[in-house]
PDB file of C-alpha atoms in Angstrom:
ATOM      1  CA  UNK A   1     -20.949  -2.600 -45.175  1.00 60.00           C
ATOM      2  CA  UNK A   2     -23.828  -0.859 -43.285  1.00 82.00           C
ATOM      3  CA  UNK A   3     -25.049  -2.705 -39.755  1.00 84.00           C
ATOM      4  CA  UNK A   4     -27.230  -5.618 -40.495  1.00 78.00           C
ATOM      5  CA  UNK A   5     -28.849  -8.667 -38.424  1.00 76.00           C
ATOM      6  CA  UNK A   6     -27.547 -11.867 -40.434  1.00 72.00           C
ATOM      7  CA  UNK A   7     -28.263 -14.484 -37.977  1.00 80.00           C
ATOM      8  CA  UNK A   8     -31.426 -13.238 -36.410  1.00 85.00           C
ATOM      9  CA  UNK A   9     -33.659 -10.295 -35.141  1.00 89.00           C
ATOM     10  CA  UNK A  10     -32.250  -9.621 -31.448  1.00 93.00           C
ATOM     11  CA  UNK A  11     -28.499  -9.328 -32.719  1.00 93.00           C
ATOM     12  CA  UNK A  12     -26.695  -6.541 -34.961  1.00 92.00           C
ATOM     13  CA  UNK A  13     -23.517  -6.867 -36.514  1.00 89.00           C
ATOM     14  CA  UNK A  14     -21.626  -4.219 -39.016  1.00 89.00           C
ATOM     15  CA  UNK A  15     -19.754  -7.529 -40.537  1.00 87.00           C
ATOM     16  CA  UNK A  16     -16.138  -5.996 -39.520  1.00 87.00           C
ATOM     17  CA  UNK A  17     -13.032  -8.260 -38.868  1.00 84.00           C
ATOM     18  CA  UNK A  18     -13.211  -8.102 -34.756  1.00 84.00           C
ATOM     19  CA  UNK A  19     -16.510  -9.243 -35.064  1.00 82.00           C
ATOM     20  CA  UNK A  20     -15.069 -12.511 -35.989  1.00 85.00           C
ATOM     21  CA  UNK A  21     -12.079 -12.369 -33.907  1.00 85.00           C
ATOM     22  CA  UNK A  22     -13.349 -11.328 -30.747  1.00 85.00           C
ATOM     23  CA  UNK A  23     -16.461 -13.406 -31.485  1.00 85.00           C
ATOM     24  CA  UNK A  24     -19.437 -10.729 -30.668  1.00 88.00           C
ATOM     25  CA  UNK A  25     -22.340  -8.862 -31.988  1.00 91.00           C
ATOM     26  CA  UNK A  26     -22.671  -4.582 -31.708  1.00 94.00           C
ATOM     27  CA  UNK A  27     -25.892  -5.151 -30.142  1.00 95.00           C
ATOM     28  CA  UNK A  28     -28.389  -7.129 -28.836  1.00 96.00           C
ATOM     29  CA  UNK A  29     -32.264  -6.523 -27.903  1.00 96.00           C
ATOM     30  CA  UNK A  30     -33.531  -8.342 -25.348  1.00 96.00           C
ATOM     31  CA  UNK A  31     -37.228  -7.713 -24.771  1.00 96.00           C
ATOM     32  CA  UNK A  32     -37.738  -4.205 -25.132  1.00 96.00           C
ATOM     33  CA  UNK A  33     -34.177  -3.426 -23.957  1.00 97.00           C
ATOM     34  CA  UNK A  34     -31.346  -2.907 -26.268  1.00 97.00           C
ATOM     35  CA  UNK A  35     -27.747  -3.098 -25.299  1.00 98.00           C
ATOM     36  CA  UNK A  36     -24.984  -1.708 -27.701  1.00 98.00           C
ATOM     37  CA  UNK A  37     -21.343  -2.850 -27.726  1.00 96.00           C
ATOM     38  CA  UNK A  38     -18.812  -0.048 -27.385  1.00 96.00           C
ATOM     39  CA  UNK A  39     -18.602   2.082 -30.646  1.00 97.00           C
ATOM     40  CA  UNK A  40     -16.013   3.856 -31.996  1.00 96.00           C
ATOM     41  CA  UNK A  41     -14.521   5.989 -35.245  1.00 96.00           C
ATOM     42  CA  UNK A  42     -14.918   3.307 -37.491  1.00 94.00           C
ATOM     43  CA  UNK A  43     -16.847   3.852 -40.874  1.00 91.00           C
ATOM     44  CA  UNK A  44     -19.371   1.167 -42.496  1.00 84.00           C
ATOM     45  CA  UNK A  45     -15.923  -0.935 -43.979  1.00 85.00           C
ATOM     46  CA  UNK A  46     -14.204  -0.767 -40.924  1.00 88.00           C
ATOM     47  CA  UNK A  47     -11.754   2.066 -41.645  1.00 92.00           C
ATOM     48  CA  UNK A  48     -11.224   4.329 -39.222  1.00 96.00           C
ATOM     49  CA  UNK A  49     -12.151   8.060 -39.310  1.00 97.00           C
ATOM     50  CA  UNK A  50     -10.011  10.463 -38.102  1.00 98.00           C
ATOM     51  CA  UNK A  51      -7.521   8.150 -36.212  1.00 98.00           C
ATOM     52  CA  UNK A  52      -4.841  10.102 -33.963  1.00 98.00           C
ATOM     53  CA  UNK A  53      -1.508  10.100 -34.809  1.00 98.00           C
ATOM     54  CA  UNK A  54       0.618   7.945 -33.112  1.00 98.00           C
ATOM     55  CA  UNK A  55       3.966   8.286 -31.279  1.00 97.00           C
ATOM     56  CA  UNK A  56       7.251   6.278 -31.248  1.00 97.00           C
ATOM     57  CA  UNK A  57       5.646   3.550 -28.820  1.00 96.00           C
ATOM     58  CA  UNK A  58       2.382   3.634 -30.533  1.00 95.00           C
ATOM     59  CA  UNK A  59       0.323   5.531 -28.304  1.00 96.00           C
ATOM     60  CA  UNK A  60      -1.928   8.535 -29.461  1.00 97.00           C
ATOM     61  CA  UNK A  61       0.383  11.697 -29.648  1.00 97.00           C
ATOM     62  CA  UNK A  62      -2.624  14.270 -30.296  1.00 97.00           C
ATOM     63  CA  UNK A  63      -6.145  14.259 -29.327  1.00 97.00           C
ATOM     64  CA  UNK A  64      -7.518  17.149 -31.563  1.00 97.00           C
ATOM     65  CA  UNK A  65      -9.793  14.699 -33.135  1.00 98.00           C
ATOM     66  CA  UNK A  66     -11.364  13.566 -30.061  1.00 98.00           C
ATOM     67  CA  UNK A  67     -14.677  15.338 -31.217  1.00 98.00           C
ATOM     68  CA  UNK A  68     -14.484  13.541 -34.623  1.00 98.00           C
ATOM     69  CA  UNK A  69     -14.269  10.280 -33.435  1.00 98.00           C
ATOM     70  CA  UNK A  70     -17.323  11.255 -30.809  1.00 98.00           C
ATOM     71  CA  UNK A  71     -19.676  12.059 -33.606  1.00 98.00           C
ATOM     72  CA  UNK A  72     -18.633   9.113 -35.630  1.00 97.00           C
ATOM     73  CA  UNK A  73     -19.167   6.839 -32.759  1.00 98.00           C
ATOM     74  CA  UNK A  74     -22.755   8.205 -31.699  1.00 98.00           C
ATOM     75  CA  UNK A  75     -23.667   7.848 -35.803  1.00 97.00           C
ATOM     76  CA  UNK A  76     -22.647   4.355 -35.376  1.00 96.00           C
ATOM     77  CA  UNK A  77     -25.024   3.651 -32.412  1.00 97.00           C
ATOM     78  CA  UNK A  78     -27.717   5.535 -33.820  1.00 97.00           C
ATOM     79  CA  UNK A  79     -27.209   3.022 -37.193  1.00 96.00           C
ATOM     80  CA  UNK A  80     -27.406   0.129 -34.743  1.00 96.00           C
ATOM     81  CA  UNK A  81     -31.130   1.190 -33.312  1.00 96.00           C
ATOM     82  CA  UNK A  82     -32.449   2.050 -36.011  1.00 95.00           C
ATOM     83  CA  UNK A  83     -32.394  -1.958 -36.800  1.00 95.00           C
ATOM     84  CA  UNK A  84     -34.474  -2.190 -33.896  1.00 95.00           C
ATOM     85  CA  UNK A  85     -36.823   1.060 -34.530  1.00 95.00           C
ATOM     86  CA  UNK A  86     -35.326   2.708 -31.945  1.00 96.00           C
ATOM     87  CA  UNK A  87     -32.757   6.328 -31.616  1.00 96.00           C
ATOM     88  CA  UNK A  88     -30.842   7.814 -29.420  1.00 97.00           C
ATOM     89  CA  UNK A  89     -34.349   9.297 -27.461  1.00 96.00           C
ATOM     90  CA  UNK A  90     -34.256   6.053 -26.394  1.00 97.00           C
ATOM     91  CA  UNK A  91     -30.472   5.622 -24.886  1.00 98.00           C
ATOM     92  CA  UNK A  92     -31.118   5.484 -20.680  1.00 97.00           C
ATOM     93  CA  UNK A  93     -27.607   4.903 -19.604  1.00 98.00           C
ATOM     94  CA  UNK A  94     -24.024   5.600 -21.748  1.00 98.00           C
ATOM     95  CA  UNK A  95     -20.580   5.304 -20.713  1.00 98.00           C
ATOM     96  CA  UNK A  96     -17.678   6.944 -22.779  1.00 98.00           C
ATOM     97  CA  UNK A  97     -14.554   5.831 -22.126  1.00 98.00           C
ATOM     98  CA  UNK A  98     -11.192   8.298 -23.120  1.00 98.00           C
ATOM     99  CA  UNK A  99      -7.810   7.659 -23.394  1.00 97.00           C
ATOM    100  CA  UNK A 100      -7.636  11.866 -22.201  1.00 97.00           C
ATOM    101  CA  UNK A 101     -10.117  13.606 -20.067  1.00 97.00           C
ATOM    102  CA  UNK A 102      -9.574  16.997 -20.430  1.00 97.00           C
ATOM    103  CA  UNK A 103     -10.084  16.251 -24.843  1.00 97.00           C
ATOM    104  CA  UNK A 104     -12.829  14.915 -23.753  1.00 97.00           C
ATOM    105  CA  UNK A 105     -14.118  17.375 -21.616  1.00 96.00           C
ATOM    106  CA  UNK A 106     -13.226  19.972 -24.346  1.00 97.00           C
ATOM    107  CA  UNK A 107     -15.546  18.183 -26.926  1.00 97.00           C
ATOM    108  CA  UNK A 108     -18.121  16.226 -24.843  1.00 96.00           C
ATOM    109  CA  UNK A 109     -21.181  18.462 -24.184  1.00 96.00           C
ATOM    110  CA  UNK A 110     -21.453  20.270 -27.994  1.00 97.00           C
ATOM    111  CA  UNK A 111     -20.911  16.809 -29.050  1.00 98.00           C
ATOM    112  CA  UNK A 112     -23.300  14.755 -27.172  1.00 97.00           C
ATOM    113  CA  UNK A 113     -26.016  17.508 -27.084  1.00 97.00           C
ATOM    114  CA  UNK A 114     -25.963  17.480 -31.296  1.00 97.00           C
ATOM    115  CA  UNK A 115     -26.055  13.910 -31.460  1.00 97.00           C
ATOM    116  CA  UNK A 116     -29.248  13.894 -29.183  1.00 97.00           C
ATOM    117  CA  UNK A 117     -30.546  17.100 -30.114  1.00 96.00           C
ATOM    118  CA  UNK A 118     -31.159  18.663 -27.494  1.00 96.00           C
ATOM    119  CA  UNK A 119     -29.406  20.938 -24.672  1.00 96.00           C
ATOM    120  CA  UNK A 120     -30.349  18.340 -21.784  1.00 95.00           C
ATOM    121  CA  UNK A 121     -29.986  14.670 -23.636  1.00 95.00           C
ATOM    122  CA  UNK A 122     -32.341  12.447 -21.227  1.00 93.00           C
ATOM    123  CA  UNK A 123     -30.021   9.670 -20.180  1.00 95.00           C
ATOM    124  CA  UNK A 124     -28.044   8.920 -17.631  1.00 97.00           C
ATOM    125  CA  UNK A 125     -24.099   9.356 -18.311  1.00 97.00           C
ATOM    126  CA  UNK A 126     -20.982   8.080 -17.271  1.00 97.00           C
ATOM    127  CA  UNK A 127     -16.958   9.157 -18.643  1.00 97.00           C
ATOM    128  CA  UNK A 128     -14.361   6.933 -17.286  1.00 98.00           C
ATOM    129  CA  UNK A 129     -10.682   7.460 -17.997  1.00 98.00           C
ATOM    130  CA  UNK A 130      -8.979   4.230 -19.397  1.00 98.00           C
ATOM    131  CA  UNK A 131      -5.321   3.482 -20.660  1.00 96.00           C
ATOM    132  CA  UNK A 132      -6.092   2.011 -24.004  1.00 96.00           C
ATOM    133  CA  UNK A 133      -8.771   1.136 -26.567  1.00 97.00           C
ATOM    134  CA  UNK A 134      -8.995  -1.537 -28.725  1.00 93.00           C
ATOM    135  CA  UNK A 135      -7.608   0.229 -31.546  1.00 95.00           C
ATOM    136  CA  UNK A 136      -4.179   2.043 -31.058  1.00 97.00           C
ATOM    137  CA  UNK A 137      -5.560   5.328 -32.822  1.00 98.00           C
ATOM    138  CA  UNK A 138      -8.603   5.126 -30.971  1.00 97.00           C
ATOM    139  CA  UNK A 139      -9.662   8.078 -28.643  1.00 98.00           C
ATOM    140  CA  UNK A 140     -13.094   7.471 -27.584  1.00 98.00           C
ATOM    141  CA  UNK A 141     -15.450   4.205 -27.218  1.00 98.00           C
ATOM    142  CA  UNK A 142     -18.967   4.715 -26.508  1.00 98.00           C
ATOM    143  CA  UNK A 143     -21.488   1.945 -25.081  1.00 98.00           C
ATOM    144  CA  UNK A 144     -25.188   2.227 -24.409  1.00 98.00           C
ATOM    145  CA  UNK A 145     -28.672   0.742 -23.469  1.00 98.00           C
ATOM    146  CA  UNK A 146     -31.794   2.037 -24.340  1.00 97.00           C
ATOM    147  CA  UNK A 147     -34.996   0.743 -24.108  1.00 97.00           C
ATOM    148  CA  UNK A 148     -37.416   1.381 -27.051  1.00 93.00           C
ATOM    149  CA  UNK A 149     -40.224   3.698 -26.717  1.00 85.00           C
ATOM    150  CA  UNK A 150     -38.154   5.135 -23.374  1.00 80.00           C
ATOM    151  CA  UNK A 151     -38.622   8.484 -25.798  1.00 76.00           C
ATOM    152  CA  UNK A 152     -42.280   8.439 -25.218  1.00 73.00           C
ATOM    153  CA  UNK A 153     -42.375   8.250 -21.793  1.00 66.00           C
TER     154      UNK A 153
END
């Protein structure tokens, strides 16, 4: 199921279970501003790519795929703008949040600088350390705003 705007123009939705459960959209424009829900290692159908393997009380046991689930999430949000004509030129502000820094910190800057492209990606970041993510396999959640034509400027 690719990312679509059923109910109108300023909201995007990939049409996944927590949508409905939780009761949100993955992003919303609001003038010329576009704000994108956290976005993970989920694929269009809402299976999750490369999920880490999980130990006796359910918590990730190995972060090797930390990277993975990066890329994946960061090909989610650029699917997201592109429903509003917009990329990830136009992201001003991110925050990633990990379940371990240092996998993060191992993966982060060759990961971030392919998804924008460029050596110095032009928006302001932030990496905060959490205990858990919405999904127990779940290393990584990445949320955004851009505002479009912020690439031009």
């Amino acid at each position: 199921m690719a990312a679509s705007q059923p109910f109108n123009k300023q909201t995007a939705y990939w049409g996944v279970a927590w949508e409905e459960a939780y009761g949100y959209p993955q992003a919303r424009r609001v003038g010329n501003e576009i704000y994108v829900s956290g976005q993970f290692n989920h694929d269009e159908a809402g299976n999750l790519v490369a999920p880490a393997p999980l130990n006796a009380d359910g918590k990730p046991s190995d972060f090797s795929s930390m990277g993975e689930q990066m890329q994946v999430a960061y090909d989610n949000i650029s699917k997201l703008l592109a429903l509003y004509g917009a990329t990830l030129q136009d992201v001003v502000e991110e925050t990633l949040y990990v379940l371990d820094m240092d996998a993060a910190f191992a993966v982060v800057g060759k990961v971030r600088k392919a998804a924008y492209g460029t050596e110095r990606p032009q928006c302001a970041s932030n990496i905060i350390g959490v205990s858990r993510l919405a999904q127990r396999p779940q290393l990584i959640e990445i949320a955004c705003k851009a505002v479009i034509g912020a690439r031009d400027i």
